[in-house]
Short mmCIF file of C-alpha atoms in Angstrom, two decimals:
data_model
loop_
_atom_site.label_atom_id
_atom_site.label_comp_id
_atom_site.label_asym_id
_atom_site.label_seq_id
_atom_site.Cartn_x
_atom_site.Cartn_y
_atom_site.Cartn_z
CA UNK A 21 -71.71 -20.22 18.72
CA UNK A 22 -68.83 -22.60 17.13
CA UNK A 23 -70.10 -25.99 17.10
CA UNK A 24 -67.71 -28.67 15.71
CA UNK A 25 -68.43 -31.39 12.89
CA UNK A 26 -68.51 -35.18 14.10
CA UNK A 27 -65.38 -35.24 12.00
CA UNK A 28 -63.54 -32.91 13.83
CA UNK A 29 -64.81 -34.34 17.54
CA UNK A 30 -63.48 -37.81 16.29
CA UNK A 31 -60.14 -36.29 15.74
CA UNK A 32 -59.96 -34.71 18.81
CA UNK A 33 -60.89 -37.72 20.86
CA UNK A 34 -57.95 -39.61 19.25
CA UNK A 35 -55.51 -36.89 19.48
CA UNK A 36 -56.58 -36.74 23.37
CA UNK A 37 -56.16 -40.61 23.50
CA UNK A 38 -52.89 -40.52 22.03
CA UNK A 39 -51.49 -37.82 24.18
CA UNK A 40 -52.45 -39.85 27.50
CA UNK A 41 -51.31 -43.26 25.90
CA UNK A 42 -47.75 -41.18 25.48
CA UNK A 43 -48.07 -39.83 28.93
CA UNK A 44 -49.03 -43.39 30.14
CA UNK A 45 -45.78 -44.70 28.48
CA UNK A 46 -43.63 -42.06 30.20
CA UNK A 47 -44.63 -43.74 33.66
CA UNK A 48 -44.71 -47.14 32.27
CA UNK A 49 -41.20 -46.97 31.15
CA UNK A 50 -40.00 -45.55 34.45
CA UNK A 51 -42.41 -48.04 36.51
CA UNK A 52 -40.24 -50.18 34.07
CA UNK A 53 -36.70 -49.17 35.27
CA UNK A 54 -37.83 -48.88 39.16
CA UNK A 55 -38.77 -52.65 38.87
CA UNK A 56 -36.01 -53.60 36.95
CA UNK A 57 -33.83 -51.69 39.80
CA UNK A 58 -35.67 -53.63 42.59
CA UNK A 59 -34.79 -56.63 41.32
CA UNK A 60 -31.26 -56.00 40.70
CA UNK A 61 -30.81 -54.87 43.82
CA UNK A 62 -32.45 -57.91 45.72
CA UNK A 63 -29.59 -59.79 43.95
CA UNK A 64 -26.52 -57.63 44.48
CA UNK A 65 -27.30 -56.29 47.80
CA UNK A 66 -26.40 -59.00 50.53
CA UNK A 67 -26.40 -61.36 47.55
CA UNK A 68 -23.94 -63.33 50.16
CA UNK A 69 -26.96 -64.41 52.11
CA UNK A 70 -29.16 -66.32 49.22
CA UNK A 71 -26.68 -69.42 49.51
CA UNK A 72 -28.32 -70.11 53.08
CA UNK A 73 -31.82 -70.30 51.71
CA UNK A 74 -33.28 -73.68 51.45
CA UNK A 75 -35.28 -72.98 48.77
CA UNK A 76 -34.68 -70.69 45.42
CA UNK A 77 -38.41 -69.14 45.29
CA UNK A 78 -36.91 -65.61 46.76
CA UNK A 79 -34.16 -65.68 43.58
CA UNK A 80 -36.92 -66.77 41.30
CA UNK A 81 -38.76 -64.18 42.12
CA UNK A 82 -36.32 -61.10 41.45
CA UNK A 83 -35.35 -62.85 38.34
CA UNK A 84 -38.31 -62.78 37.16
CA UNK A 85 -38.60 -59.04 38.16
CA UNK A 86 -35.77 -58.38 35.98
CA UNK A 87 -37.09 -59.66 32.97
CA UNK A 88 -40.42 -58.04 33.15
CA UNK A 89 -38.44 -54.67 34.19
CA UNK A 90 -36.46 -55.14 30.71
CA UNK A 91 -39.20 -55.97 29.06
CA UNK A 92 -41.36 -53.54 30.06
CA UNK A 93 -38.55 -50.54 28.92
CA UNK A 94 -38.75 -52.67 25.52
CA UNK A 95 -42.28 -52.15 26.00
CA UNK A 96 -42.47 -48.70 26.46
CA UNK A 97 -40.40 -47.73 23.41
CA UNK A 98 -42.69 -49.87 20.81
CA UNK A 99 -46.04 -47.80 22.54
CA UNK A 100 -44.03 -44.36 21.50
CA UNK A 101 -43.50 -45.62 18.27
CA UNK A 102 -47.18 -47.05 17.87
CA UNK A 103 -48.53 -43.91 19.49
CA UNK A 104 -46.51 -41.56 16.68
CA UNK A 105 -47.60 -43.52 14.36
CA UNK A 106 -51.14 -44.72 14.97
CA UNK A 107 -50.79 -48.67 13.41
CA UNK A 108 -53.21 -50.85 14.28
CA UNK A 109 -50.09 -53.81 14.30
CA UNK A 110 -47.82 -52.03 16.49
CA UNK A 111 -50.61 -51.29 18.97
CA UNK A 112 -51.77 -54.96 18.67
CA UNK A 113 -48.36 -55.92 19.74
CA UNK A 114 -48.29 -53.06 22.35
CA UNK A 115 -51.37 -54.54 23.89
CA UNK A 116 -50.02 -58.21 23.67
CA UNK A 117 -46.85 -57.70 25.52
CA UNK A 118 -48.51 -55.43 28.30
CA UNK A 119 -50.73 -58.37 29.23
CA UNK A 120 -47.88 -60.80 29.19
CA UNK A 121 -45.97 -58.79 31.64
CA UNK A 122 -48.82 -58.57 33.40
CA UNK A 123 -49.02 -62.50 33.62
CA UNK A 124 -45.51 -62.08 34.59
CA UNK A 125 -45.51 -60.23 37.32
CA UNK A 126 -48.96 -61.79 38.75
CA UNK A 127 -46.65 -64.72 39.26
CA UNK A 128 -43.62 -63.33 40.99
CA UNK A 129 -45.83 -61.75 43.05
CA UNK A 130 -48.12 -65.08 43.85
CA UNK A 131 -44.61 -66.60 44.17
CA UNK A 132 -43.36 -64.07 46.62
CA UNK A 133 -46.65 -64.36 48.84
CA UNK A 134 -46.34 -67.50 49.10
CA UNK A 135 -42.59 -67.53 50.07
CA UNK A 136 -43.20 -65.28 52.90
CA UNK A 137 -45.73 -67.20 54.44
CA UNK A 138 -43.03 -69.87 54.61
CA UNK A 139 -40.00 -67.59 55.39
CA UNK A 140 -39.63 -68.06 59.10
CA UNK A 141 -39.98 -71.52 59.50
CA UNK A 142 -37.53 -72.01 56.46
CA UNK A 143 -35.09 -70.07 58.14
CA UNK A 144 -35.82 -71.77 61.21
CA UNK A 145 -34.79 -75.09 59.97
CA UNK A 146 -32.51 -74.48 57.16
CA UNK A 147 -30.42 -71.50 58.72
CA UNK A 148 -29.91 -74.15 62.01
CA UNK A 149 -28.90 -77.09 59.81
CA UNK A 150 -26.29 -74.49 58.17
CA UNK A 151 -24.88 -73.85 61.24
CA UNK A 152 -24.20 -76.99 62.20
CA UNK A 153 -23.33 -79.41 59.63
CA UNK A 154 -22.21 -77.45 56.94
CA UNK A 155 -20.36 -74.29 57.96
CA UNK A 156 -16.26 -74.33 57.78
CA UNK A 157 -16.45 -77.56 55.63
CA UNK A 158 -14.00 -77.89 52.97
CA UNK A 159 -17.00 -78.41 50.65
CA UNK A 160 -19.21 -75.76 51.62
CA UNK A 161 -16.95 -72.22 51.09
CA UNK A 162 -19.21 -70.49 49.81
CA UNK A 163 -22.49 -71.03 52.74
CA UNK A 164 -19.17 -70.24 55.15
CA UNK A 165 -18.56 -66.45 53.74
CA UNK A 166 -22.26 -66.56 53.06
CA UNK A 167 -23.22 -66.71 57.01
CA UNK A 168 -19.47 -64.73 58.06
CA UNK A 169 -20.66 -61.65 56.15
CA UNK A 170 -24.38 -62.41 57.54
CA UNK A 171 -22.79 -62.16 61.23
CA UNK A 172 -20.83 -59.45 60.32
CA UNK A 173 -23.57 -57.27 58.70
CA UNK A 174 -26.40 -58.03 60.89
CA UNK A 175 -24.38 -57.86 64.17
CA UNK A 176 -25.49 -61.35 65.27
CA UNK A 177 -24.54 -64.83 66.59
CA UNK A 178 -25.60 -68.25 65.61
CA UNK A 179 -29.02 -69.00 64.41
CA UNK A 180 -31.29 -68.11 67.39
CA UNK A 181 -28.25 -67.49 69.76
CA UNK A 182 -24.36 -67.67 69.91
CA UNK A 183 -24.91 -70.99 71.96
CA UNK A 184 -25.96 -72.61 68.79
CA UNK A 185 -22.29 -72.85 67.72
CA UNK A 186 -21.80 -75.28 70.17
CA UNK A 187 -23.46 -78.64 67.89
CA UNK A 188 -21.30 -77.56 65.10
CA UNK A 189 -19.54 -80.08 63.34
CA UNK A 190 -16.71 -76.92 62.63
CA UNK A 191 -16.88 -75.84 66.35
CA UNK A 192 -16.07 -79.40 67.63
CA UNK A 193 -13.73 -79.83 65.15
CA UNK A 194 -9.81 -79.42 65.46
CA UNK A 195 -10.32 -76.75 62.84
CA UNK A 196 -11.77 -74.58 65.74
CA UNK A 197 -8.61 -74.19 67.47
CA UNK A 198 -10.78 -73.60 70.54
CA UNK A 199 -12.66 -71.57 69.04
CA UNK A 200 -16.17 -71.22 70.81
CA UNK A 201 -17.67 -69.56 68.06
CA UNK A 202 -16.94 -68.55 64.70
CA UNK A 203 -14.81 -65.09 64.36
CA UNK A 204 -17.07 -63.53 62.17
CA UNK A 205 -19.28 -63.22 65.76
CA UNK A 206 -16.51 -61.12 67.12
CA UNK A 207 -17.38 -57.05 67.56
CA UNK A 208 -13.78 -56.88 66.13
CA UNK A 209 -12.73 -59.76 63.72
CA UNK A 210 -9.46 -60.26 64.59
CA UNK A 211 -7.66 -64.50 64.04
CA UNK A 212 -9.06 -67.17 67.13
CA UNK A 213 -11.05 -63.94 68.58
CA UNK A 214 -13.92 -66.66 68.70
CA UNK A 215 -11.90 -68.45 71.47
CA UNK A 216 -13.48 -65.96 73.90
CA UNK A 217 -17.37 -65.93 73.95
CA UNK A 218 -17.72 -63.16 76.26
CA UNK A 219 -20.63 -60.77 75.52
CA UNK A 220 -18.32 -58.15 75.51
CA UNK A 221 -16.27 -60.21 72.25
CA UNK A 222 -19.27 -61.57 70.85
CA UNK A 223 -22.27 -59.84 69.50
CA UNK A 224 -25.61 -60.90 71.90
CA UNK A 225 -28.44 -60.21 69.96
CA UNK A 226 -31.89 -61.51 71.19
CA UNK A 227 -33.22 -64.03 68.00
CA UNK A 228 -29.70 -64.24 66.62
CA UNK A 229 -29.03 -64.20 63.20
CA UNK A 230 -32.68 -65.85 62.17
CA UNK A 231 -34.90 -62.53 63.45
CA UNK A 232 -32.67 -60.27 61.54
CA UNK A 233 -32.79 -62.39 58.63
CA UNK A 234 -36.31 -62.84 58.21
CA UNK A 235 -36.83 -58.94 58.80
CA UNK A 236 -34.36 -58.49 55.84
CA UNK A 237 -36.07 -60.79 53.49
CA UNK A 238 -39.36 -59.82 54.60
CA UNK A 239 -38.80 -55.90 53.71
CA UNK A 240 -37.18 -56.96 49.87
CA UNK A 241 -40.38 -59.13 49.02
CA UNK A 242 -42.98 -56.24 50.54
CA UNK A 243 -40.86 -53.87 48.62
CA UNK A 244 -40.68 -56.04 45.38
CA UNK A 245 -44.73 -56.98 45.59
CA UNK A 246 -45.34 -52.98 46.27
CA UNK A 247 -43.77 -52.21 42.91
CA UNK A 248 -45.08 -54.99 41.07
CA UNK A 249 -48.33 -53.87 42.15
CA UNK A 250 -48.11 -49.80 40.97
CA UNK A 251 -46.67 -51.22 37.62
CA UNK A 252 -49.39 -53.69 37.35
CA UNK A 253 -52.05 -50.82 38.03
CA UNK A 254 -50.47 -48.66 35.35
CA UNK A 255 -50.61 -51.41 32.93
CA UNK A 256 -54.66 -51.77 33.38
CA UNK A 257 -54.26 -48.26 32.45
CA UNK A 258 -52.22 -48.59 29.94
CA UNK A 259 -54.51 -51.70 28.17
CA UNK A 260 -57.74 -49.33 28.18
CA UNK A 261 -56.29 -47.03 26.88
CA UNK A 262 -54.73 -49.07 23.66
CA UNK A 263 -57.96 -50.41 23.30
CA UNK A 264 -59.97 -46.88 22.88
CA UNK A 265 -57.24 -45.44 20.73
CA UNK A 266 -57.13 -49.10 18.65
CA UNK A 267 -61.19 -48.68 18.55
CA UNK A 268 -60.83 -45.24 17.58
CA UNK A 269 -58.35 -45.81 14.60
CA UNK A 270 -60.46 -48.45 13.53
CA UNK A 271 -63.31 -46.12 13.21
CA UNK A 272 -61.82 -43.50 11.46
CA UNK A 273 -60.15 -46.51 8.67
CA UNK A 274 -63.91 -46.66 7.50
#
């Protein structure tokens, strides 16, 4: 019966080490570009609809996504090249930056828990302030195509209801033309279609604009906290396993 020297066990143990590091890295760097994916796409998809948000916590928060999505691909290629070649500095770094992006993604995700707890009153107050004072004023082009494409996209009216358009300052204004809403409410936008706020011209959605909203917002920061979370897992992973392969090395240097 073969029985193997203490010598040859050690090597083996490392070899197996650095074989599910490299494995590890594989997922890490994908885990890397999903995240970095989620967070571009919070931005770029219905970007339009950030400029109604009161506060900047949900931007903050995919920002930061990007950055630890980038730097976690950075990541991944230094822990192939301290894997091949089994330095006790490069895996020192390795180790380093996986608990910094670690750090960084425990805080977009505190930061996006706490923003949903917040999300529907925010929209509440904000979205109804929008509507009011600030939409169609010479000033404010930019929250005006924000909550057109909003209406358009979502298939809503006004914040809770199309009767909300009736405080506007742009409503009551000779702006309006007698318009009675806005025409991005209209099923088809066509010029002054908002003179006619018939539920067959106007979309009628029960909650308006603010239900489908905070539905919107609510799926992006589930969906952004989901993949922080599997990356974060895979980087607990990941540190164990630097730290066996870093004890190992350092065993076998004596």
């Amino acid at each position: 019966m073969n029985h193997f020297s203490k010598a040859e066990q050690d090597d083996w143990l490392t070899v197996y080490l650095k074989y599910l590091l490299f494995v590890f890295n594989f997922f890490f760097w994908v885990g890397g570009a999903a995240v970095l994916a989620v967070g571009t796409w919070t931005l770029v998809e219905k970007s339009g609809y950030l400029s109604v948000l009161a506060s900047s916590t949900f931007v903050t928060s995919a920002y930061i996504l990007i950055f630890a999505g980038a730097l976690v691909m950075m990541t991944g290629f230094l822990g192939f090249c301290a894997v091949l070649r089994e330095q006790k500095s490069c895996l020192s770094t390795y180790f380093g930056l996986l608990l910094v992006i670690f750090l960084i993604e425990l805080v977009a995700g505190v930061l996006a828990h706490l923003y949903y707890q917040k999300l529907s009153e925010e929209l509440k107050q904000h979205l109804n302030q929008t509507l009011s004072e600030n939409y169609g004023q010479p000033r404010a082009k930019e929250i005006t195509y924000s909550v057109d494409q909003l209406q358009q996209d979502f298939r809503c009216c006004g914040s809770n209801s199309s009767a909300d358009w009736e405080y506007s300052t742009y409503i009551q204004s000779p702006e309006a033309e007698g318009r009675k809403v806005p025409d991005s409410c209209c099923k088809t936008v066509v010029v002054l279609c908002g003179q006619r706020a018939h539920p067959s011209n106007i979309y009628k959605v029960e909650g308006g604009c603010i239900t489908k909203l905070e539905h919107f917002l609510a799926n992006h920061l589930l969906l952004m906290g989901a993949v922080g979370i599997g990356v974060a897992c895979l980087q607990i992973c990941g540190m164990v396993l630097t730290c066996c392969l870093y004890g190992r090395i350092q065993l076998q240097s004596y």
